[in-house]
mmCIF file of C-alpha atoms in Angstrom:
data_model
loop_
_atom_site.group_PDB
_atom_site.id
_atom_site.type_symbol
_atom_site.label_atom_id
_atom_site.label_comp_id
_atom_site.label_asym_id
_atom_site.label_seq_id
_atom_site.Cartn_x
_atom_site.Cartn_y
_atom_site.Cartn_z
ATOM 1 C CA MET A 1 -47.445 2.050 35.860
ATOM 2 C CA SER A 2 -43.855 0.621 35.329
ATOM 3 C CA ASN A 3 -41.035 3.247 35.626
ATOM 4 C CA ARG A 4 -39.552 2.160 32.493
ATOM 5 C CA GLN A 5 -39.057 4.339 29.844
ATOM 6 C CA THR A 6 -39.252 1.869 27.088
ATOM 7 C CA MET A 7 -42.083 -0.699 25.786
ATOM 8 C CA LYS A 8 -42.552 -4.181 24.004
ATOM 9 C CA ALA A 9 -44.061 -3.896 20.673
ATOM 10 C CA VAL A 10 -44.559 -6.155 17.766
ATOM 11 C CA ALA A 11 -43.380 -4.077 14.292
ATOM 12 C CA ILE A 12 -43.431 -4.291 10.537
ATOM 13 C CA TYR A 13 -40.553 -2.712 8.740
ATOM 14 C CA ARG A 14 -41.269 -4.016 4.947
ATOM 15 C CA TYR A 15 -43.857 -5.670 2.865
ATOM 16 C CA LEU A 16 -43.457 -9.456 3.467
ATOM 17 C CA PRO A 17 -45.554 -12.486 3.032
ATOM 18 C CA VAL A 18 -46.728 -13.937 6.211
ATOM 19 C CA SER A 19 -44.800 -17.008 5.752
ATOM 20 C CA ASP A 20 -41.704 -15.318 6.427
ATOM 21 C CA PRO A 21 -40.610 -14.967 9.915
ATOM 22 C CA ASP A 22 -39.561 -11.460 9.505
ATOM 23 C CA CYS A 23 -42.958 -9.869 8.571
ATOM 24 C CA LEU A 24 -43.669 -9.337 11.727
ATOM 25 C CA VAL A 25 -40.792 -8.608 14.549
ATOM 26 C CA ASP A 26 -40.573 -8.116 18.129
ATOM 27 C CA ILE A 27 -38.934 -4.873 18.614
ATOM 28 C CA GLU A 28 -38.327 -2.136 22.032
ATOM 29 C CA THR A 29 -39.137 1.214 21.495
ATOM 30 C CA GLU A 30 -40.221 4.391 23.532
ATOM 31 C CA LYS A 31 -42.935 4.549 25.611
ATOM 32 C CA PRO A 32 -44.953 7.352 24.536
ATOM 33 C CA VAL A 33 -46.634 10.174 27.098
ATOM 34 C CA PRO A 34 -50.444 11.582 26.749
ATOM 35 C CA ALA A 35 -51.135 14.958 25.971
ATOM 36 C CA GLY A 36 -54.031 16.996 25.301
ATOM 37 C CA ARG A 37 -57.358 14.309 24.785
ATOM 38 C CA ASP A 38 -54.768 11.377 24.831
ATOM 39 C CA ILE A 39 -54.940 8.670 27.170
ATOM 40 C CA LEU A 40 -52.093 6.254 27.588
ATOM 41 C CA VAL A 41 -53.318 2.611 28.184
ATOM 42 C CA GLU A 42 -51.736 -0.620 29.688
ATOM 43 C CA VAL A 43 -52.635 -3.032 26.819
ATOM 44 C CA LYS A 44 -53.773 -6.058 28.360
ATOM 45 C CA ALA A 45 -55.459 -7.971 24.859
ATOM 46 C CA ILE A 46 -55.882 -7.198 21.387
ATOM 47 C CA SER A 47 -57.526 -8.723 18.683
ATOM 48 C CA VAL A 48 -56.613 -8.773 14.608
ATOM 49 C CA ASN A 49 -58.798 -7.924 11.809
ATOM 50 C CA PRO A 50 -58.307 -7.740 8.079
ATOM 51 C CA ALA A 51 -57.573 -4.224 8.328
ATOM 52 C CA ASP A 52 -54.100 -4.996 9.737
ATOM 53 C CA THR A 53 -53.231 -7.520 7.348
ATOM 54 C CA ARG A 54 -54.301 -5.074 4.383
ATOM 55 C CA VAL A 55 -51.930 -2.233 6.175
ATOM 56 C CA ARG A 56 -48.891 -4.793 6.607
ATOM 57 C CA SER A 57 -49.265 -5.494 2.767
ATOM 58 C CA ARG A 58 -48.922 -1.755 1.596
ATOM 59 C CA LYS A 59 -45.820 -1.199 3.970
ATOM 60 C CA ALA A 60 -43.719 0.106 1.612
ATOM 61 C CA ASP A 61 -40.542 -1.398 0.993
ATOM 62 C CA GLY A 62 -36.971 0.083 2.352
ATOM 63 C CA GLU A 63 -38.523 2.007 5.121
ATOM 64 C CA ASP A 64 -36.108 2.097 7.879
ATOM 65 C CA SER A 65 -38.617 3.207 10.741
ATOM 66 C CA PRO A 66 -40.879 0.698 12.051
ATOM 67 C CA SER A 67 -44.462 0.840 11.735
ATOM 68 C CA ILE A 68 -46.774 -0.818 14.714
ATOM 69 C CA LEU A 69 -50.108 -2.138 13.606
ATOM 70 C CA GLY A 70 -53.419 -2.793 15.484
ATOM 71 C CA TRP A 71 -56.827 -1.564 15.733
ATOM 72 C CA ASP A 72 -58.404 -3.588 18.682
ATOM 73 C CA ALA A 73 -57.659 -3.434 22.188
ATOM 74 C CA ALA A 74 -58.729 -3.425 25.955
ATOM 75 C CA GLY A 75 -56.655 -2.460 28.730
ATOM 76 C CA ILE A 76 -56.374 -0.262 31.564
ATOM 77 C CA VAL A 77 -55.495 3.793 31.679
ATOM 78 C CA VAL A 78 -52.374 4.754 33.244
ATOM 79 C CA GLN A 79 -52.087 8.245 32.333
ATOM 80 C CA THR A 80 -54.082 10.940 30.986
ATOM 81 C CA GLY A 81 -53.603 14.109 29.131
ATOM 82 C CA GLU A 82 -54.008 17.496 30.511
ATOM 83 C CA GLU A 83 -57.295 18.310 28.679
ATOM 84 C CA CYS A 84 -59.055 14.735 29.616
ATOM 85 C CA THR A 85 -62.345 14.795 31.136
ATOM 86 C CA LEU A 86 -63.751 11.145 30.043
ATOM 87 C CA PHE A 87 -61.222 8.706 32.191
ATOM 88 C CA LYS A 88 -58.692 8.666 34.804
ATOM 89 C CA PRO A 89 -55.708 6.432 36.115
ATOM 90 C CA GLY A 90 -57.168 2.867 36.643
ATOM 91 C CA ASP A 91 -60.204 3.163 34.391
ATOM 92 C CA GLU A 92 -60.884 -0.278 32.360
ATOM 93 C CA VAL A 93 -61.373 0.653 29.054
ATOM 94 C CA TYR A 94 -61.565 -0.933 24.966
ATOM 95 C CA TYR A 95 -61.349 0.785 21.789
ATOM 96 C CA ALA A 96 -60.432 0.373 17.836
ATOM 97 C CA GLY A 97 -58.095 3.397 17.969
ATOM 98 C CA ASP A 98 -56.880 5.540 14.797
ATOM 99 C CA LEU A 99 -55.489 4.321 11.797
ATOM 100 C CA THR A 100 -53.614 7.333 11.074
ATOM 101 C CA ARG A 101 -51.803 6.526 14.409
ATOM 102 C CA PRO A 102 -49.306 3.904 15.693
ATOM 103 C CA GLY A 103 -51.681 0.848 16.431
ATOM 104 C CA CYS A 104 -52.243 -1.124 19.583
ATOM 105 C CA ASN A 105 -49.823 -3.718 19.450
ATOM 106 C CA SER A 106 -47.525 -2.450 22.046
ATOM 107 C CA GLU A 107 -47.099 -2.614 25.815
ATOM 108 C CA PHE A 108 -48.889 0.875 25.935
ATOM 109 C CA HIS A 109 -50.823 3.055 23.521
ATOM 110 C CA LEU A 110 -51.871 6.310 23.411
ATOM 111 C CA VAL A 111 -55.616 7.291 21.848
ATOM 112 C CA ASP A 112 -57.835 10.108 21.864
ATOM 113 C CA GLU A 113 -60.366 9.676 24.866
ATOM 114 C CA ARG A 114 -63.239 10.179 22.414
ATOM 115 C CA ILE A 115 -63.129 6.758 20.809
ATOM 116 C CA VAL A 116 -62.823 5.155 24.009
ATOM 117 C CA GLY A 117 -65.220 3.172 25.988
ATOM 118 C CA ARG A 118 -65.602 1.911 29.324
ATOM 119 C CA LYS A 119 -64.977 -2.093 29.318
ATOM 120 C CA PRO A 120 -67.916 -4.057 29.546
ATOM 121 C CA ARG A 121 -67.976 -4.983 33.738
ATOM 122 C CA SER A 122 -68.954 -8.524 32.764
ATOM 123 C CA LEU A 123 -66.450 -9.392 30.287
ATOM 124 C CA ASP A 124 -62.143 -9.765 30.614
ATOM 125 C CA PHE A 125 -59.909 -8.121 28.510
ATOM 126 C CA ALA A 126 -60.002 -10.551 25.856
ATOM 127 C CA GLN A 127 -63.413 -10.962 25.006
ATOM 128 C CA ALA A 128 -63.813 -7.234 25.357
ATOM 129 C CA ALA A 129 -60.723 -6.348 22.636
ATOM 130 C CA ALA A 130 -62.446 -8.866 20.344
ATOM 131 C CA LEU A 131 -65.177 -6.088 20.185
ATOM 132 C CA PRO A 132 -64.760 -2.512 19.256
ATOM 133 C CA LEU A 133 -63.419 -2.422 15.443
ATOM 134 C CA THR A 134 -66.248 -4.609 14.463
ATOM 135 C CA SER A 135 -68.781 -3.218 16.437
ATOM 136 C CA LEU A 136 -68.570 0.298 15.432
ATOM 137 C CA THR A 137 -68.340 -0.878 11.718
ATOM 138 C CA ALA A 138 -71.903 -2.833 12.647
ATOM 139 C CA TRP A 139 -73.482 -0.172 14.719
ATOM 140 C CA GLU A 140 -72.419 2.832 12.404
ATOM 141 C CA GLY A 141 -73.359 0.475 9.359
ATOM 142 C CA LEU A 142 -76.933 -0.739 10.368
ATOM 143 C CA HIS A 143 -78.099 3.031 12.043
ATOM 144 C CA ALA A 144 -75.973 5.673 10.739
ATOM 145 C CA ARG A 145 -75.493 4.617 6.869
ATOM 146 C CA LEU A 146 -78.654 2.356 6.362
ATOM 147 C CA GLY A 147 -80.585 4.502 8.801
ATOM 148 C CA VAL A 148 -82.546 1.296 10.417
ATOM 149 C CA SER A 149 -84.534 2.718 13.417
ATOM 150 C CA HIS A 150 -83.642 1.505 16.899
ATOM 151 C CA SER A 151 -87.131 0.936 17.472
ATOM 152 C CA ALA A 152 -88.226 -3.044 16.674
ATOM 153 C CA GLU A 153 -91.739 -1.604 15.926
ATOM 154 C CA ALA A 154 -90.590 0.458 13.064
ATOM 155 C CA ASN A 155 -88.831 -2.460 11.575
ATOM 156 C CA ARG A 156 -91.448 -4.954 11.869
ATOM 157 C CA GLY A 157 -91.780 -6.627 8.421
ATOM 158 C CA LYS A 158 -88.465 -5.295 7.146
ATOM 159 C CA SER A 159 -85.581 -7.787 6.149
ATOM 160 C CA ILE A 160 -82.024 -7.168 6.310
ATOM 161 C CA LEU A 161 -79.363 -9.701 4.132
ATOM 162 C CA ILE A 162 -76.020 -9.705 5.868
ATOM 163 C CA ILE A 163 -73.414 -11.053 3.408
ATOM 164 C CA GLY A 164 -70.377 -12.414 5.311
ATOM 165 C CA ALA A 165 -72.245 -13.059 8.524
ATOM 166 C CA ALA A 166 -70.161 -15.237 10.704
ATOM 167 C CA GLY A 167 -67.125 -12.842 10.254
ATOM 168 C CA GLY A 168 -66.103 -10.487 12.654
ATOM 169 C CA VAL A 169 -68.315 -7.448 11.643
ATOM 170 C CA GLY A 170 -70.835 -10.280 10.523
ATOM 171 C CA SER A 171 -71.349 -11.404 14.348
ATOM 172 C CA ILE A 172 -72.126 -8.329 15.404
ATOM 173 C CA ALA A 173 -74.598 -6.947 12.844
ATOM 174 C CA VAL A 174 -76.570 -9.918 13.169
ATOM 175 C CA GLN A 175 -76.921 -9.456 17.056
ATOM 176 C CA LEU A 176 -77.676 -5.715 16.315
ATOM 177 C CA ALA A 177 -80.010 -6.116 13.380
ATOM 178 C CA LYS A 178 -82.275 -8.845 15.428
ATOM 179 C CA LEU A 179 -82.361 -6.065 18.553
ATOM 180 C CA ALA A 180 -83.645 -3.679 15.731
ATOM 181 C CA GLY A 181 -86.411 -5.806 14.922
ATOM 182 C CA LEU A 182 -85.689 -6.981 11.665
ATOM 183 C CA THR A 183 -85.456 -10.296 9.772
ATOM 184 C CA VAL A 184 -82.317 -11.087 9.556
ATOM 185 C CA ILE A 185 -80.975 -13.230 6.342
ATOM 186 C CA GLY A 186 -77.025 -14.326 6.606
ATOM 187 C CA THR A 187 -74.362 -15.633 4.425
ATOM 188 C CA SER A 188 -71.837 -18.284 4.483
ATOM 189 C CA SER A 189 -70.495 -20.968 2.611
ATOM 190 C CA ARG A 190 -69.555 -23.356 5.333
ATOM 191 C CA ALA A 191 -71.502 -25.557 7.664
ATOM 192 C CA GLU A 192 -69.516 -24.461 10.964
ATOM 193 C CA SER A 193 -70.096 -20.483 9.741
ATOM 194 C CA THR A 194 -74.134 -21.148 9.469
ATOM 195 C CA GLU A 195 -74.387 -22.644 12.584
ATOM 196 C CA TRP A 196 -72.342 -19.663 14.369
ATOM 197 C CA ALA A 197 -74.612 -17.344 12.528
ATOM 198 C CA LYS A 198 -77.817 -18.939 13.517
ATOM 199 C CA ASN A 199 -76.648 -19.059 17.334
ATOM 200 C CA LEU A 200 -76.239 -15.215 17.267
ATOM 201 C CA GLY A 201 -79.791 -14.969 16.149
ATOM 202 C CA ALA A 202 -79.540 -15.073 12.285
ATOM 203 C CA ASP A 203 -83.413 -16.258 11.172
ATOM 204 C CA TYR A 204 -82.275 -17.843 7.662
ATOM 205 C CA MET A 205 -78.865 -18.319 6.193
ATOM 206 C CA ILE A 206 -78.096 -18.983 2.181
ATOM 207 C CA ASN A 207 -74.823 -19.830 0.434
ATOM 208 C CA HIS A 208 -73.067 -16.810 -0.952
ATOM 209 C CA ARG A 209 -71.353 -19.084 -3.457
ATOM 210 C CA LYS A 210 -74.307 -19.393 -5.550
ATOM 211 C CA PRO A 211 -77.232 -16.631 -6.851
ATOM 212 C CA PHE A 212 -78.987 -15.307 -4.124
ATOM 213 C CA ALA A 213 -82.194 -14.475 -5.606
ATOM 214 C CA PRO A 214 -83.462 -18.266 -6.176
ATOM 215 C CA GLN A 215 -82.219 -18.789 -2.341
ATOM 216 C CA LEU A 216 -84.382 -15.842 -1.129
ATOM 217 C CA LYS A 217 -86.981 -17.157 -2.838
ATOM 218 C CA GLU A 218 -87.020 -20.401 -1.613
ATOM 219 C CA ILE A 219 -87.172 -18.928 2.037
ATOM 220 C CA GLY A 220 -90.281 -16.809 1.463
ATOM 221 C CA PHE A 221 -88.346 -13.240 0.119
ATOM 222 C CA ALA A 222 -88.759 -11.864 -3.494
ATOM 223 C CA ALA A 223 -86.109 -8.852 -2.370
ATOM 224 C CA VAL A 224 -84.731 -7.685 0.924
ATOM 225 C CA ASP A 225 -85.124 -4.251 2.455
ATOM 226 C CA TYR A 226 -81.536 -3.499 3.265
ATOM 227 C CA ILE A 227 -77.615 -5.123 2.209
ATOM 228 C CA PHE A 228 -75.365 -5.156 4.456
ATOM 229 C CA CYS A 229 -72.142 -6.090 2.377
ATOM 230 C CA LEU A 230 -69.105 -7.309 4.685
ATOM 231 C CA ASN A 231 -66.777 -8.644 2.039
ATOM 232 C CA ASP A 232 -66.405 -9.084 -1.946
ATOM 233 C CA THR A 233 -68.211 -6.076 -3.113
ATOM 234 C CA GLY A 234 -67.744 -6.585 -6.618
ATOM 235 C CA GLY A 235 -68.281 -10.159 -6.525
ATOM 236 C CA HIS A 236 -71.406 -9.605 -4.925
ATOM 237 C CA TRP A 237 -72.574 -6.829 -6.827
ATOM 238 C CA ALA A 238 -74.954 -8.365 -9.435
ATOM 239 C CA ASN A 239 -76.352 -10.633 -6.715
ATOM 240 C CA MET A 240 -77.025 -7.691 -5.017
ATOM 241 C CA ALA A 241 -78.652 -5.536 -7.329
ATOM 242 C CA GLU A 242 -81.105 -8.343 -8.101
ATOM 243 C CA ALA A 243 -81.779 -8.956 -4.297
ATOM 244 C CA ILE A 244 -82.593 -5.567 -3.143
ATOM 245 C CA ALA A 245 -85.709 -4.095 -2.649
ATOM 246 C CA PRO A 246 -86.996 -0.933 -4.801
ATOM 247 C CA GLN A 247 -85.995 2.053 -2.727
ATOM 248 C CA GLY A 248 -83.624 -0.512 -0.728
ATOM 249 C CA LYS A 249 -80.587 0.527 0.678
ATOM 250 C CA ILE A 250 -76.939 -1.406 0.153
ATOM 251 C CA CYS A 251 -74.119 -0.325 2.719
ATOM 252 C CA ILE A 252 -70.738 -1.567 1.898
ATOM 253 C CA ILE A 253 -67.309 -1.626 3.640
ATOM 254 C CA VAL A 254 -65.061 -3.140 1.511
ATOM 255 C CA PRO A 255 -63.514 -1.568 -1.786
ATOM 256 C CA VAL A 256 -65.185 -2.691 -5.084
ATOM 257 C CA GLN A 257 -61.867 -3.355 -6.649
ATOM 258 C CA LYS A 258 -63.288 -3.937 -10.260
ATOM 259 C CA PRO A 259 -65.689 -2.278 -12.376
ATOM 260 C CA VAL A 260 -69.521 -2.849 -11.771
ATOM 261 C CA ASP A 261 -72.369 -1.889 -13.367
ATOM 262 C CA ILE A 262 -74.332 0.556 -10.940
ATOM 263 C CA ASP A 263 -76.996 1.220 -13.560
ATOM 264 C CA PRO A 264 -79.587 -1.548 -12.424
ATOM 265 C CA LEU A 265 -79.694 0.426 -8.928
ATOM 266 C CA MET A 266 -81.215 3.447 -10.745
ATOM 267 C CA THR A 267 -84.496 1.677 -11.844
ATOM 268 C CA LYS A 268 -84.853 0.810 -7.948
ATOM 269 C CA SER A 269 -83.959 4.085 -6.530
ATOM 270 C CA VAL A 270 -81.385 1.941 -4.313
ATOM 271 C CA THR A 271 -79.549 3.916 -1.788
ATOM 272 C CA ILE A 272 -75.645 3.085 -1.728
ATOM 273 C CA THR A 273 -73.299 3.998 1.072
ATOM 274 C CA TRP A 274 -69.961 3.276 2.630
ATOM 275 C CA GLU A 275 -68.917 2.754 6.228
ATOM 276 C CA LEU A 276 -65.635 3.107 7.701
ATOM 277 C CA MET A 277 -65.232 3.275 11.283
ATOM 278 C CA PHE A 278 -61.949 5.234 11.163
ATOM 279 C CA THR A 279 -63.451 7.997 9.228
ATOM 280 C CA ARG A 280 -64.222 10.253 12.569
ATOM 281 C CA SER A 281 -60.619 9.635 13.894
ATOM 282 C CA MET A 282 -59.001 10.229 10.649
ATOM 283 C CA PHE A 283 -60.422 13.687 9.685
ATOM 284 C CA ARG A 284 -61.411 14.345 13.504
ATOM 285 C CA THR A 285 -64.754 15.278 12.719
ATOM 286 C CA ASP A 286 -67.021 17.097 14.923
ATOM 287 C CA ASP A 287 -68.979 13.894 16.518
ATOM 288 C CA MET A 288 -65.738 11.901 17.105
ATOM 289 C CA ILE A 289 -67.186 11.503 20.733
ATOM 290 C CA GLU A 290 -70.064 9.464 18.775
ATOM 291 C CA GLN A 291 -67.769 6.413 19.103
ATOM 292 C CA HIS A 292 -67.465 6.906 22.810
ATOM 293 C CA ASP A 293 -70.497 6.923 23.248
ATOM 294 C CA LEU A 294 -71.646 4.013 20.978
ATOM 295 C CA LEU A 295 -68.836 1.669 22.828
ATOM 296 C CA ASN A 296 -70.564 2.934 26.145
ATOM 297 C CA GLU A 297 -74.185 1.705 24.866
ATOM 298 C CA LEU A 298 -72.832 -1.466 23.409
ATOM 299 C CA ALA A 299 -70.680 -2.048 26.952
ATOM 300 C CA HIS A 300 -74.569 -1.689 28.587
ATOM 301 C CA LEU A 301 -76.140 -4.006 26.023
ATOM 302 C CA ILE A 302 -73.174 -6.689 26.707
ATOM 303 C CA ASP A 303 -73.566 -6.322 30.585
ATOM 304 C CA ALA A 304 -77.259 -6.723 30.066
ATOM 305 C CA GLY A 305 -76.901 -9.834 28.172
ATOM 306 C CA LYS A 306 -78.140 -8.535 24.810
ATOM 307 C CA VAL A 307 -75.257 -8.803 22.846
ATOM 308 C CA LYS A 308 -72.472 -11.371 23.097
ATOM 309 C CA THR A 309 -68.872 -11.126 22.517
ATOM 310 C CA THR A 310 -67.598 -12.599 19.294
ATOM 311 C CA LEU A 311 -64.329 -14.043 20.820
ATOM 312 C CA GLY A 312 -63.525 -17.204 18.749
ATOM 313 C CA GLU A 313 -60.011 -18.111 19.481
ATOM 314 C CA ARG A 314 -57.347 -17.095 22.291
ATOM 315 C CA LEU A 315 -53.417 -16.815 21.894
ATOM 316 C CA GLU A 316 -51.062 -16.126 24.583
ATOM 317 C CA PRO A 317 -48.645 -14.162 25.102
ATOM 318 C CA ILE A 318 -48.744 -11.014 22.903
ATOM 319 C CA HIS A 319 -45.319 -11.496 20.601
ATOM 320 C CA ALA A 320 -44.485 -11.581 16.272
ATOM 321 C CA ALA A 321 -44.816 -15.346 16.433
ATOM 322 C CA ASN A 322 -48.169 -15.795 17.571
ATOM 323 C CA LEU A 323 -49.349 -12.084 15.623
ATOM 324 C CA ARG A 324 -47.929 -14.054 11.960
ATOM 325 C CA LEU A 325 -49.659 -16.858 13.189
ATOM 326 C CA ALA A 326 -52.881 -14.730 13.548
ATOM 327 C CA HIS A 327 -52.612 -13.308 10.129
ATOM 328 C CA GLU A 328 -52.368 -16.220 8.411
ATOM 329 C CA LYS A 329 -55.084 -17.269 9.898
ATOM 330 C CA ILE A 330 -57.229 -13.869 8.777
ATOM 331 C CA GLU A 331 -55.375 -14.309 5.177
ATOM 332 C CA SER A 332 -56.879 -17.605 5.049
ATOM 333 C CA GLY A 333 -60.647 -16.204 4.924
ATOM 334 C CA ALA A 334 -61.533 -19.261 7.180
ATOM 335 C CA THR A 335 -62.035 -18.069 10.420
ATOM 336 C CA ILE A 336 -65.060 -17.404 12.560
ATOM 337 C CA GLY A 337 -65.541 -15.048 15.169
ATOM 338 C CA LYS A 338 -62.315 -12.800 16.479
ATOM 339 C CA ILE A 339 -58.859 -13.771 17.095
ATOM 340 C CA VAL A 340 -57.489 -12.303 20.373
ATOM 341 C CA LEU A 341 -53.800 -12.244 21.901
ATOM 342 C CA GLU A 342 -53.341 -11.277 25.432
ATOM 343 C CA ASN A 343 -50.553 -10.219 28.077
ATOM 344 C CA PHE A 344 -47.133 -9.417 27.192
ATOM 345 C CA VAL A 345 -44.354 -11.676 28.765
ATOM 346 C CA LYS A 346 -42.883 -9.055 31.524
#
């Protein structure tokens, strides 16, 4: 481990549009020291999520202190707190972190070991960094919120509609839903997105810019048992209400943002549930360690060849200019897979 008492990081001081070179800046800051159940990770790769751009846009004007964003990392444990039992220095790890703490866009990062998993052995750091946030969201959404069984036999004949199947969460959700034995119908609006989702295992694809029900009918579905909505909740609401089967379940991961009519779902006795993978760490729930277990199980599935990394693009090195580029790409809404940055310049 470096003996330096400072570290490089990329920070934000106030909200600025991504076109402004000062929206994200390179800084030198104090290197943290772990205590309790925290581990100190030397960050080797990070990936960028829509959460980063949303948090950046909420930064209040006029704040003097910098904020460090970033909620996906892979790296090497270099030091552990006195209460740690899960990891030791030298372990290779990956994780999504905690929205209430400084993010991982820094050379070294503190994170509670209970939300960290061992890095898949078959992946490099960049490939691994693409996975934690989206995988935890997809896994919790499918199995904890929608209640989808892990048994393919139990799910025989059941269908799921994944809205935004080629995005970060969708790319993992498609794979996990197929592993669970569901018939997977994805949505996209571009040919390259459709091809990406099909290559990951989607059985059918429909266009989310057109009414769902007629397209579902064309491929033989009067309705679907589950819907996993990964973008534009309000915009897709009426289509979801029409497409969901009686007693079906809908999981949402983004705010509704505009008034919607929930009454049509009452007659069908539809369950609506939310998924935010930061909930456990934000509220320090008793089951925080579930995310450690989930990431380890995901690593096992990846090393067994059952789940693929969703890395779409690599950028190097990790610095403000490349992070601005990644944020710009995310804000365009046209990314496929994950954008990953690797290696701070020493």
